[in-house]
C-alpha positions as a LaTeX table, in Angstrom:
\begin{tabular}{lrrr}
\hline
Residue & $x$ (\AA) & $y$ (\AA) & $z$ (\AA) \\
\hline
Unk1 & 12.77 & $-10.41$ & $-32.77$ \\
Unk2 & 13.11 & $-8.09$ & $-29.96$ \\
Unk3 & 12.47 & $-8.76$ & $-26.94$ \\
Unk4 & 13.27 & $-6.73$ & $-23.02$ \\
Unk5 & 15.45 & $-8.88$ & $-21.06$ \\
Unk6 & 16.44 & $-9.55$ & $-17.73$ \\
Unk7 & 20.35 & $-10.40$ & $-18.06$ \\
Unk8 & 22.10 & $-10.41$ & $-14.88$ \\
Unk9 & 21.99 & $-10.54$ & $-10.80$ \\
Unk10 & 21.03 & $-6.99$ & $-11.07$ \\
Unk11 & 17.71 & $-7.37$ & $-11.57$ \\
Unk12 & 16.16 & $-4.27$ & $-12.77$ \\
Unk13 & 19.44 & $-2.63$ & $-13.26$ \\
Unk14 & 19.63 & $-5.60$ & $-15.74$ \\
Unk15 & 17.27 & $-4.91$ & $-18.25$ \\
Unk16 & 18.25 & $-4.58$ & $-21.87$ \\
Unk17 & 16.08 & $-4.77$ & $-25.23$ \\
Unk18 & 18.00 & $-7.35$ & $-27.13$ \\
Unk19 & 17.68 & $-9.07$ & $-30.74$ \\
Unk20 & 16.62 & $-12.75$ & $-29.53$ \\
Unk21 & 15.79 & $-15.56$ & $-32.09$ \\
Unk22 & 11.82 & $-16.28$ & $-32.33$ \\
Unk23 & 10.07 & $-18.73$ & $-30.32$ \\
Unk24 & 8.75 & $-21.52$ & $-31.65$ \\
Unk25 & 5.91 & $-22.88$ & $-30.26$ \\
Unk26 & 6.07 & $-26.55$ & $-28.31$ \\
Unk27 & 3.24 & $-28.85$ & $-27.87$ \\
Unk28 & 0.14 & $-27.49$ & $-26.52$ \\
Unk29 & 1.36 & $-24.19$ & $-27.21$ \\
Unk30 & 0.80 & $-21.02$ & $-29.50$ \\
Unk31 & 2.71 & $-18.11$ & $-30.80$ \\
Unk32 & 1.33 & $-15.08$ & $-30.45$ \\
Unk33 & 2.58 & $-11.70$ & $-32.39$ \\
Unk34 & 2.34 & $-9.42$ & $-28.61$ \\
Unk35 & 0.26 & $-6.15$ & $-29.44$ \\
Unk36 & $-0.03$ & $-5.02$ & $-25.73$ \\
Unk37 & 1.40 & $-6.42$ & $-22.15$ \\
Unk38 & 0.37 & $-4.79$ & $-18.92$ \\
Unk39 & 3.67 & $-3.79$ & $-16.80$ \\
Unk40 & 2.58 & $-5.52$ & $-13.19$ \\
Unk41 & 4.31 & $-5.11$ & $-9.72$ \\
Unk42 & 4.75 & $-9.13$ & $-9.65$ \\
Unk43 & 6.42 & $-8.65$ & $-12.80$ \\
Unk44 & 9.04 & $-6.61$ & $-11.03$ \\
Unk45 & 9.68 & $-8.99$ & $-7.86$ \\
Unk46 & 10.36 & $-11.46$ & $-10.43$ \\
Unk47 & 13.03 & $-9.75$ & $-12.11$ \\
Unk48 & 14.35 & $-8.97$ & $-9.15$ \\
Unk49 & 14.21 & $-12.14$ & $-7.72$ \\
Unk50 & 11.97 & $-11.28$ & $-4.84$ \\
Unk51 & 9.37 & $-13.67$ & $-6.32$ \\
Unk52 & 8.15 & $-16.78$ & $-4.53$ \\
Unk53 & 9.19 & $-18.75$ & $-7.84$ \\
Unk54 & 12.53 & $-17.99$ & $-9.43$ \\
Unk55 & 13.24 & $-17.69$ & $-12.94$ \\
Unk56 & 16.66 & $-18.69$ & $-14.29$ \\
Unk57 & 18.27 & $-15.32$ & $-15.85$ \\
Unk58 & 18.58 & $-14.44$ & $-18.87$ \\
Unk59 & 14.88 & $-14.47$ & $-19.42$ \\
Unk60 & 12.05 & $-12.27$ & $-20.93$ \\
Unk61 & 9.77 & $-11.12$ & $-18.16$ \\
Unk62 & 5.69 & $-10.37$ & $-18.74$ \\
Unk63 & 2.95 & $-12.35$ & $-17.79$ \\
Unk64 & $-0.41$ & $-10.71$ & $-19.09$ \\
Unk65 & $-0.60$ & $-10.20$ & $-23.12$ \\
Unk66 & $-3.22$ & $-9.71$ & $-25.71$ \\
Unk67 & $-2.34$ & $-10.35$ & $-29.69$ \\
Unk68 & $-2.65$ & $-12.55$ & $-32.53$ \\
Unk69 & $-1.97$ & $-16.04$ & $-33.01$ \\
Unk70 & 0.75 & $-16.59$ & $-35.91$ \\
Unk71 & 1.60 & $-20.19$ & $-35.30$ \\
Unk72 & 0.12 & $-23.11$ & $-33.19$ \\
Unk73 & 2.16 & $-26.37$ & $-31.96$ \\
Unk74 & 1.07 & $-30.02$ & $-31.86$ \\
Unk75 & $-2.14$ & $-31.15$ & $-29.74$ \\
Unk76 & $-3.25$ & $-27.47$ & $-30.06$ \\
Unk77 & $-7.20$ & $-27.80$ & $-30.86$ \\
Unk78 & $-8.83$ & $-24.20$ & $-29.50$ \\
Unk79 & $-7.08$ & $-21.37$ & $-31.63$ \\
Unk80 & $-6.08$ & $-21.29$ & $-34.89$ \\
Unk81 & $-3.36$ & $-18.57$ & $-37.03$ \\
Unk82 & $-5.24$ & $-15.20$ & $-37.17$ \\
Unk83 & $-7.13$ & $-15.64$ & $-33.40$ \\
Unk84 & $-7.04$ & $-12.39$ & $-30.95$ \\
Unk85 & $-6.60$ & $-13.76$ & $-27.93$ \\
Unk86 & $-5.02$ & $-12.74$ & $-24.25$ \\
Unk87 & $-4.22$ & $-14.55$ & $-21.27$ \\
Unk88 & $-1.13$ & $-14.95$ & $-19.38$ \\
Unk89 & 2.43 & $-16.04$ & $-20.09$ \\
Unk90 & 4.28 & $-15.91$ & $-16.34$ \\
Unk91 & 6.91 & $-14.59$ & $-18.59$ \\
Unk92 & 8.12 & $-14.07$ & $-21.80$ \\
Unk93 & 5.70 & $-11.22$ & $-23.01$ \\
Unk94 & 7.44 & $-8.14$ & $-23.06$ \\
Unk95 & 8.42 & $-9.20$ & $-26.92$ \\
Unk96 & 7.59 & $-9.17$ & $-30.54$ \\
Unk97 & 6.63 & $-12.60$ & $-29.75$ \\
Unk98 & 5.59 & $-15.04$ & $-27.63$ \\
Unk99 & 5.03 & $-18.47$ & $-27.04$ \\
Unk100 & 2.26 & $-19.28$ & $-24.61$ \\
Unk101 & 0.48 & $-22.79$ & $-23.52$ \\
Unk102 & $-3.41$ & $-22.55$ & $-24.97$ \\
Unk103 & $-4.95$ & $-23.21$ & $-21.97$ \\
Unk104 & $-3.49$ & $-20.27$ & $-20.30$ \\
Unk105 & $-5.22$ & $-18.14$ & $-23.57$ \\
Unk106 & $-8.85$ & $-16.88$ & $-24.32$ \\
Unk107 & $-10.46$ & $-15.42$ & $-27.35$ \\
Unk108 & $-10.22$ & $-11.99$ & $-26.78$ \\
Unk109 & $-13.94$ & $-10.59$ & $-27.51$ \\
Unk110 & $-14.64$ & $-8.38$ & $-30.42$ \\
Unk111 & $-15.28$ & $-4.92$ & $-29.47$ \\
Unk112 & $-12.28$ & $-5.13$ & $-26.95$ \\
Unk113 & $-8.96$ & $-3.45$ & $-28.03$ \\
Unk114 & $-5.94$ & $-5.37$ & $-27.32$ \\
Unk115 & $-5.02$ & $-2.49$ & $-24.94$ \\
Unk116 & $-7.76$ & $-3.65$ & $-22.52$ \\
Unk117 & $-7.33$ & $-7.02$ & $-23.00$ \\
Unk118 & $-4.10$ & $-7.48$ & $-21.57$ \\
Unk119 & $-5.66$ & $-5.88$ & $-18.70$ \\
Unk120 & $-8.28$ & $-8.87$ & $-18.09$ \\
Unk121 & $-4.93$ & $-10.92$ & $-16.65$ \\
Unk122 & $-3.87$ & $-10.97$ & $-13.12$ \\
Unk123 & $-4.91$ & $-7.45$ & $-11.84$ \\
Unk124 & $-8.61$ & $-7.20$ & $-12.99$ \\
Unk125 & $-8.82$ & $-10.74$ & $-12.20$ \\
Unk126 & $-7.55$ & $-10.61$ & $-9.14$ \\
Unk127 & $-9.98$ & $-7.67$ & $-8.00$ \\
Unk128 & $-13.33$ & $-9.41$ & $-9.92$ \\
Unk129 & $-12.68$ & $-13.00$ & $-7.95$ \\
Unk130 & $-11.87$ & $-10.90$ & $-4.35$ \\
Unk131 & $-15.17$ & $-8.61$ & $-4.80$ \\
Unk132 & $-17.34$ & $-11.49$ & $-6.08$ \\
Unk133 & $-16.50$ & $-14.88$ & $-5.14$ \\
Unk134 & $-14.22$ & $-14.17$ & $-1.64$ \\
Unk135 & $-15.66$ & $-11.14$ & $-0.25$ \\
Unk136 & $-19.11$ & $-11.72$ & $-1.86$ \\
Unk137 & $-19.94$ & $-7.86$ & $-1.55$ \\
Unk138 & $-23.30$ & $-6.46$ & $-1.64$ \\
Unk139 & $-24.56$ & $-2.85$ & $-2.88$ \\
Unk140 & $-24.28$ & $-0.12$ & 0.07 \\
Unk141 & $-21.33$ & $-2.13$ & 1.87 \\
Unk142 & $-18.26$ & $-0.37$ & 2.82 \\
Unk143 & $-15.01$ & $-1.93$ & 0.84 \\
Unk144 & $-11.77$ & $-0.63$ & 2.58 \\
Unk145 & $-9.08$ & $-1.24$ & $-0.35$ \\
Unk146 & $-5.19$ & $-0.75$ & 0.88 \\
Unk147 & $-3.21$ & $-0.20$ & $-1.67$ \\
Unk148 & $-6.16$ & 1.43 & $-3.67$ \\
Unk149 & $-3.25$ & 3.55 & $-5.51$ \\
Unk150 & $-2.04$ & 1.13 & $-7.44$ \\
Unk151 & $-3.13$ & $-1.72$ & $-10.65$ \\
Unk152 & $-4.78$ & $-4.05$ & $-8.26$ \\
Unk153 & $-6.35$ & $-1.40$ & $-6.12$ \\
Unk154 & $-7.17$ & 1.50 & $-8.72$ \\
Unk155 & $-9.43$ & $-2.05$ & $-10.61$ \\
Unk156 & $-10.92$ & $-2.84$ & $-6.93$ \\
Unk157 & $-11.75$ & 0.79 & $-6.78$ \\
Unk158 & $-13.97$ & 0.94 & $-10.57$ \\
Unk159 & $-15.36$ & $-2.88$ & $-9.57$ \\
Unk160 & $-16.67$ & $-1.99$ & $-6.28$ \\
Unk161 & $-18.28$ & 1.50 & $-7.56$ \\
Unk162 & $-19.92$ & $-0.89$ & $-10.58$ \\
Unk163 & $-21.19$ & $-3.31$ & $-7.72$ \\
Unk164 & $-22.81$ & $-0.83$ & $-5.62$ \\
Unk165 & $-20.51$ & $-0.24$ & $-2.77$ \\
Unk166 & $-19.30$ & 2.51 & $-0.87$ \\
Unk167 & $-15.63$ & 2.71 & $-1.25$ \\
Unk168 & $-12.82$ & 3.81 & 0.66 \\
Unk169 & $-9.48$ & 3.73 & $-0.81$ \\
Unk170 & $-6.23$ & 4.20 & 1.04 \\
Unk171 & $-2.76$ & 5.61 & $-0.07$ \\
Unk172 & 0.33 & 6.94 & 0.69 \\
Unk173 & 0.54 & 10.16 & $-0.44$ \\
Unk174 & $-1.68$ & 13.07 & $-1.32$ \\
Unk175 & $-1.34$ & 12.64 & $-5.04$ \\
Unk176 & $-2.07$ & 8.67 & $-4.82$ \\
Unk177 & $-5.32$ & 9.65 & $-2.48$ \\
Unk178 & $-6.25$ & 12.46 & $-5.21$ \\
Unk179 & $-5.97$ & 9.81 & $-8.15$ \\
Unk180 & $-8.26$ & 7.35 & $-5.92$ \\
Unk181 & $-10.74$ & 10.47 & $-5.45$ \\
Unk182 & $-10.90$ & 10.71 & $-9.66$ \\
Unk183 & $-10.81$ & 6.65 & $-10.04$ \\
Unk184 & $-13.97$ & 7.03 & $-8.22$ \\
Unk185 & $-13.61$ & 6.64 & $-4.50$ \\
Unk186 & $-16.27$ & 7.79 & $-1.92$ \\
Unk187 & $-13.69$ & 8.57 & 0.57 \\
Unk188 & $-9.87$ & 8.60 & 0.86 \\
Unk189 & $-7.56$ & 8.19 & 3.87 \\
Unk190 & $-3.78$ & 8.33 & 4.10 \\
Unk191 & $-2.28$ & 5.29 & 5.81 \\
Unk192 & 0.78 & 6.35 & 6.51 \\
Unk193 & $-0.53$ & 9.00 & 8.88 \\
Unk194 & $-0.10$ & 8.28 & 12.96 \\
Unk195 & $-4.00$ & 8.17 & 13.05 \\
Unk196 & $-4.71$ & 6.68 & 10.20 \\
Unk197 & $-6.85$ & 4.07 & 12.30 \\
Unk198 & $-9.35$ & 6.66 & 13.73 \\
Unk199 & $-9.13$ & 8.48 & 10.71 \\
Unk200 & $-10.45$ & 4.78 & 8.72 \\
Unk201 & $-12.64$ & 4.15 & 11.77 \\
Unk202 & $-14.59$ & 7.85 & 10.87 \\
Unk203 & $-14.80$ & 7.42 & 7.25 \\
Unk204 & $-16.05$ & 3.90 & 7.50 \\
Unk205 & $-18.83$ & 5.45 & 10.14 \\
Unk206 & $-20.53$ & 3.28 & 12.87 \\
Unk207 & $-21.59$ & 0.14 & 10.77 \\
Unk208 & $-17.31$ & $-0.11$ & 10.29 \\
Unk209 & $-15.85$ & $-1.77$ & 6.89 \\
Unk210 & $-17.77$ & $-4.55$ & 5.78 \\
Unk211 & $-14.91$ & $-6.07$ & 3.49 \\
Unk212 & $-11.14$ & $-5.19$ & 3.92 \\
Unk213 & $-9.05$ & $-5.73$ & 0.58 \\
Unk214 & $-5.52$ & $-5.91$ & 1.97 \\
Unk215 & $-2.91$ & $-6.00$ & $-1.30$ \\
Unk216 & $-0.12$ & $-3.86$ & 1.13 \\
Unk217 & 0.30 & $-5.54$ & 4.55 \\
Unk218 & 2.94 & $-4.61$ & 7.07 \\
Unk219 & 1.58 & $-2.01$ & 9.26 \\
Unk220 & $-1.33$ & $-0.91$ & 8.25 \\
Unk221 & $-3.13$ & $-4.85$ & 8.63 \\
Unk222 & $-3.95$ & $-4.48$ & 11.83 \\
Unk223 & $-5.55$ & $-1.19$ & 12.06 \\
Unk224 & $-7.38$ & $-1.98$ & 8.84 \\
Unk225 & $-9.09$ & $-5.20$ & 10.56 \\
Unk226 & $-9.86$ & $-2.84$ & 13.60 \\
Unk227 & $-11.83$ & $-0.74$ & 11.26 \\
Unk228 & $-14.42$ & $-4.03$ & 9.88 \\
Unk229 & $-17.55$ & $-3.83$ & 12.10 \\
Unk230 & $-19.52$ & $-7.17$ & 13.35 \\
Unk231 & $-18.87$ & $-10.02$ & 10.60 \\
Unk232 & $-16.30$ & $-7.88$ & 8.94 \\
Unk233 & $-14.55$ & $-10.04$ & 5.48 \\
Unk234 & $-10.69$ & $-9.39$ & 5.59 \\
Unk235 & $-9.28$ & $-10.56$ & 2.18 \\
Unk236 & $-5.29$ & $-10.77$ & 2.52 \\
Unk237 & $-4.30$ & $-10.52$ & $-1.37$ \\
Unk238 & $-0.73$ & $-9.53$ & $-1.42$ \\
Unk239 & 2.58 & $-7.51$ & 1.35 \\
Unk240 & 3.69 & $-4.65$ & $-1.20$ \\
Unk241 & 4.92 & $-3.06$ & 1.76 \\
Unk242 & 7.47 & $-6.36$ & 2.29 \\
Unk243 & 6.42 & $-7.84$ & 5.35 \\
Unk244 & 3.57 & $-10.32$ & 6.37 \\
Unk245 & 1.95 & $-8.87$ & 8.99 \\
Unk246 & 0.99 & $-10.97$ & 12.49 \\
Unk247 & $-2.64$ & $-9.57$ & 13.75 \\
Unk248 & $-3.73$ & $-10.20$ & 17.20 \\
Unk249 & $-6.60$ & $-12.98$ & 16.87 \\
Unk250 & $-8.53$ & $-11.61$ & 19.75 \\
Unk251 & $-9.72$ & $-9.30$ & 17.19 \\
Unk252 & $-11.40$ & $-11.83$ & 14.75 \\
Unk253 & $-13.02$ & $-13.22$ & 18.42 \\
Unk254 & $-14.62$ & $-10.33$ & 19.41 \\
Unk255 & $-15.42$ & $-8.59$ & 15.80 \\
Unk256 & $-16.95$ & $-11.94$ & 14.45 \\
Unk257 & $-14.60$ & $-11.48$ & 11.66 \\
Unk258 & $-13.43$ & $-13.51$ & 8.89 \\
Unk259 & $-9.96$ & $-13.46$ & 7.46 \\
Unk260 & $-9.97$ & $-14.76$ & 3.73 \\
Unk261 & $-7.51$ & $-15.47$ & 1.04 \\
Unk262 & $-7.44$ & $-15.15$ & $-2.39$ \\
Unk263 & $-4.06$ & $-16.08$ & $-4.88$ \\
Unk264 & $-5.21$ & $-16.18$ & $-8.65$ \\
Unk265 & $-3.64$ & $-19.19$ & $-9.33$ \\
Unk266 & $-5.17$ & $-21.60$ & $-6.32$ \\
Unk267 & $-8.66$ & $-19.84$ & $-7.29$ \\
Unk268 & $-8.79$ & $-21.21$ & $-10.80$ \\
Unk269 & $-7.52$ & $-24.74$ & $-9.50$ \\
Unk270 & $-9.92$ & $-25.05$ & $-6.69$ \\
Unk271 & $-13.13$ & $-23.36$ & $-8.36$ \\
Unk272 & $-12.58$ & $-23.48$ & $-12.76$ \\
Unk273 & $-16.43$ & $-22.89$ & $-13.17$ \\
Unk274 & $-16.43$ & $-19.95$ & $-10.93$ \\
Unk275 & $-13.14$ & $-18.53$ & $-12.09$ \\
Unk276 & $-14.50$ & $-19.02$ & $-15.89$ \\
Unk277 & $-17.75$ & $-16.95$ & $-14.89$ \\
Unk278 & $-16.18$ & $-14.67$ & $-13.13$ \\
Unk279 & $-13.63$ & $-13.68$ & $-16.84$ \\
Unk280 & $-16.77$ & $-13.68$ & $-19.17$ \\
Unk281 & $-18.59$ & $-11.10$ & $-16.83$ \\
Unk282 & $-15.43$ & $-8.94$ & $-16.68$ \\
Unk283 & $-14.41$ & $-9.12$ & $-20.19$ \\
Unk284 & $-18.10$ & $-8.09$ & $-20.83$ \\
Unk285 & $-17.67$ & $-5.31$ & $-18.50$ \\
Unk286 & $-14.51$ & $-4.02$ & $-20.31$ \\
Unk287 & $-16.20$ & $-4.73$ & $-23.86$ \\
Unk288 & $-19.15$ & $-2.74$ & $-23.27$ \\
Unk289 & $-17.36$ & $-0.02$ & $-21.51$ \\
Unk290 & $-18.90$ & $-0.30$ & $-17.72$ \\
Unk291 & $-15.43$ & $-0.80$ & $-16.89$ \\
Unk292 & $-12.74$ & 1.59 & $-18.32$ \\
Unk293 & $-9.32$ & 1.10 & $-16.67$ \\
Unk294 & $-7.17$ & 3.75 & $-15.68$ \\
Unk295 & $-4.23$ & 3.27 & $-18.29$ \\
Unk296 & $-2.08$ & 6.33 & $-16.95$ \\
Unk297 & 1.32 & 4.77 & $-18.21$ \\
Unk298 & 1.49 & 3.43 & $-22.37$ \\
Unk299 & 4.83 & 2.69 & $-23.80$ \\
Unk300 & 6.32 & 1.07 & $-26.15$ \\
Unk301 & 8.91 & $-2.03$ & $-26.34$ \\
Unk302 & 12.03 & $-0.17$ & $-26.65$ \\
Unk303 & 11.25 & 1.64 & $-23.14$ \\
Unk304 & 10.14 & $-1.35$ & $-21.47$ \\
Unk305 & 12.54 & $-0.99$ & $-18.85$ \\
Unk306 & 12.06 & 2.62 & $-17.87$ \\
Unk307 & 7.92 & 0.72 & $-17.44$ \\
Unk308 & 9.55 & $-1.73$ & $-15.28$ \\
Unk309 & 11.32 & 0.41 & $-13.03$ \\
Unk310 & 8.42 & 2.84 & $-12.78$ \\
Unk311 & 6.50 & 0.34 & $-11.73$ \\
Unk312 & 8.59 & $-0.97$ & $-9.52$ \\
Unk313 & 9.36 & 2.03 & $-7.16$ \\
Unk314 & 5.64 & 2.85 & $-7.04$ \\
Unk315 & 5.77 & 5.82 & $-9.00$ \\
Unk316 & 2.76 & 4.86 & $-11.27$ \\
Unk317 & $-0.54$ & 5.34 & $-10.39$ \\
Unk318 & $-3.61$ & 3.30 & $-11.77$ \\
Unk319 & $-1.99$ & 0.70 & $-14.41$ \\
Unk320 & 0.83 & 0.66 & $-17.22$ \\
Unk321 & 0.92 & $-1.65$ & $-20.59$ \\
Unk322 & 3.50 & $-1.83$ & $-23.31$ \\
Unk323 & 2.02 & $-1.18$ & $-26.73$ \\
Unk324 & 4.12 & $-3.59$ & $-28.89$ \\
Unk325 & 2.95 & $-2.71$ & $-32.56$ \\
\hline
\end{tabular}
């Protein structure tokens, strides 16, 4: 089969589509025949090596897939040869096949393409939970989203207009803020600017943010959590921008505020029935079309790397997949 691989210290100079023998699928696991992958920016740290959890190279990156089943291993009881399904691999998906453990896999709906599937991983996920079941935002609230450019942010941006709220998105550059303003944003504000903390402060108005979703970091942390008014909800998600930032807690004191986390993995261990709530509602969302992602990048197997690389340097807006067949 063929499969994008990750051969050397390089990292993403390392990339090659190779012929690799197939999987075959261990106990508890399936194989699936990949018909789309989304191209995520934790799928380029780990190529790189800049991931919390290192992968031994060479290996097959791709986490979030959709396809069919073709083959199932021992002690495998949910899916059977001929299933649709999606779910999440950690890595090993940007192939003709792979090999996945069942209970990281869900029947994927019918009505929903595998194209949108793959989507219902990690990103969509990640901004469904933070909305819902962290933040816990209500219609008419203001969600600040940094970040709001990119797969996690352009998904908090369609969620929070589907739940009601008032959001502002912020971005780096004028074409970013411009692709937030057609993803549906209320208002748009460039962090990178000297003032971007009065300009947040005016477009959030005098009732501030009511929820922060903070996937970026560095810098622009603090002046995001001056921004929240009275009981403001700060949800720290991810540091894009490479460096944990250290906030003065004076500011929680005096705002009332509450800092949150959210890391997808923790949030299905520590709440299952939640988490398993939270993925029927959104694959309903995406099935019936109340959701309907901003795919602005599609390619195919043999330019998986160019995805990867595109992703990587922050070039893409909204969210990329690799069509497989």
């Amino acid at each position: 089969m063929r499969a994008l691989r990750c051969e050397g210290p390089g990292g993403l100079a390392d990339l090659a589509v190779r012929d690799v023998p197939d999987p075959e699928p261990g106990p508890g696991q399936v194989l699936l025949d990949v018909r789309a992958a989304s191209v995520d920016f934790v799928d380029t740290l780990i190529a790189d090596g800049r991931y919390q959890l290192r992968v031994p190279v060479p290996f097959t990156p791709g986490n979030n897939v959709a396809g069919v089943v073709t083959a199932v291993g021992p002690d495998c009881t949910r899916f059977a040869v001929g299933d649709r399904v999606h779910g999440m691999a950690f890595v090993g998906a940007f192939a003709e096949r792979v090999r996945v453990p069942e209970a990281q896999l869900r029947a994927t709906p019918d009505g929903l393409g595998h194209d949108l599937a793959c989507l219902a991983g990690s990103n969509y996920r990640t901004a469904y939970d933070t909305l819902v079941s962290t933040a816990r935002v209500r219609p008419g609230e203001n969600v600040v989203i940094l970040g709001a450019s990119g797969a996690v942010g352009s998904s908090a941006i369609a969620l929070g207009k589907a739940f009601g709220a008032r959001v502002i998105a912020c971005a780096s550059s004028p074409e970013k803020l411009e692709f937030c303003r057609t993803a549906g944003a209320d208002e748009v504000v460039p962090y990178t600017e000297p003032d971007f903390k009065d300009r947040l402060k005016a477009a959030c108005g005098e009732r501030g943010a009511d929820v922060v979703l903070d996937t970026v970091g560095g810098d622009y942390a603090e002046p995001a959590l001056r921004a929240t008014g009275y009981g403001g909800r700060y949800v720290v998600i991810g540091f894009a921008a490479g460096e944990v930032p250290r906030v003065p807690l004076n500011l929680v004191l005096l705002k009332g505020s509450t800092i949150l986390g959210y890391e997808i993995g923790a949030f299905q261990r520590h709440h299952p029935a939640e988490a398993e709530t939270n993925r029927e509602a959104l694959e309903a969302m995406l099935t019936d079309g109340r959701l309907k992602p901003p795919i602005t990048g599609r390619y195919t197997l043999e330019s998986a790397a160019e995805a990867m690389r595109t992703v990587s340097g922050r070039e893409k807006y909204g969210v990329t997949i690799i069509e497989v067949r």
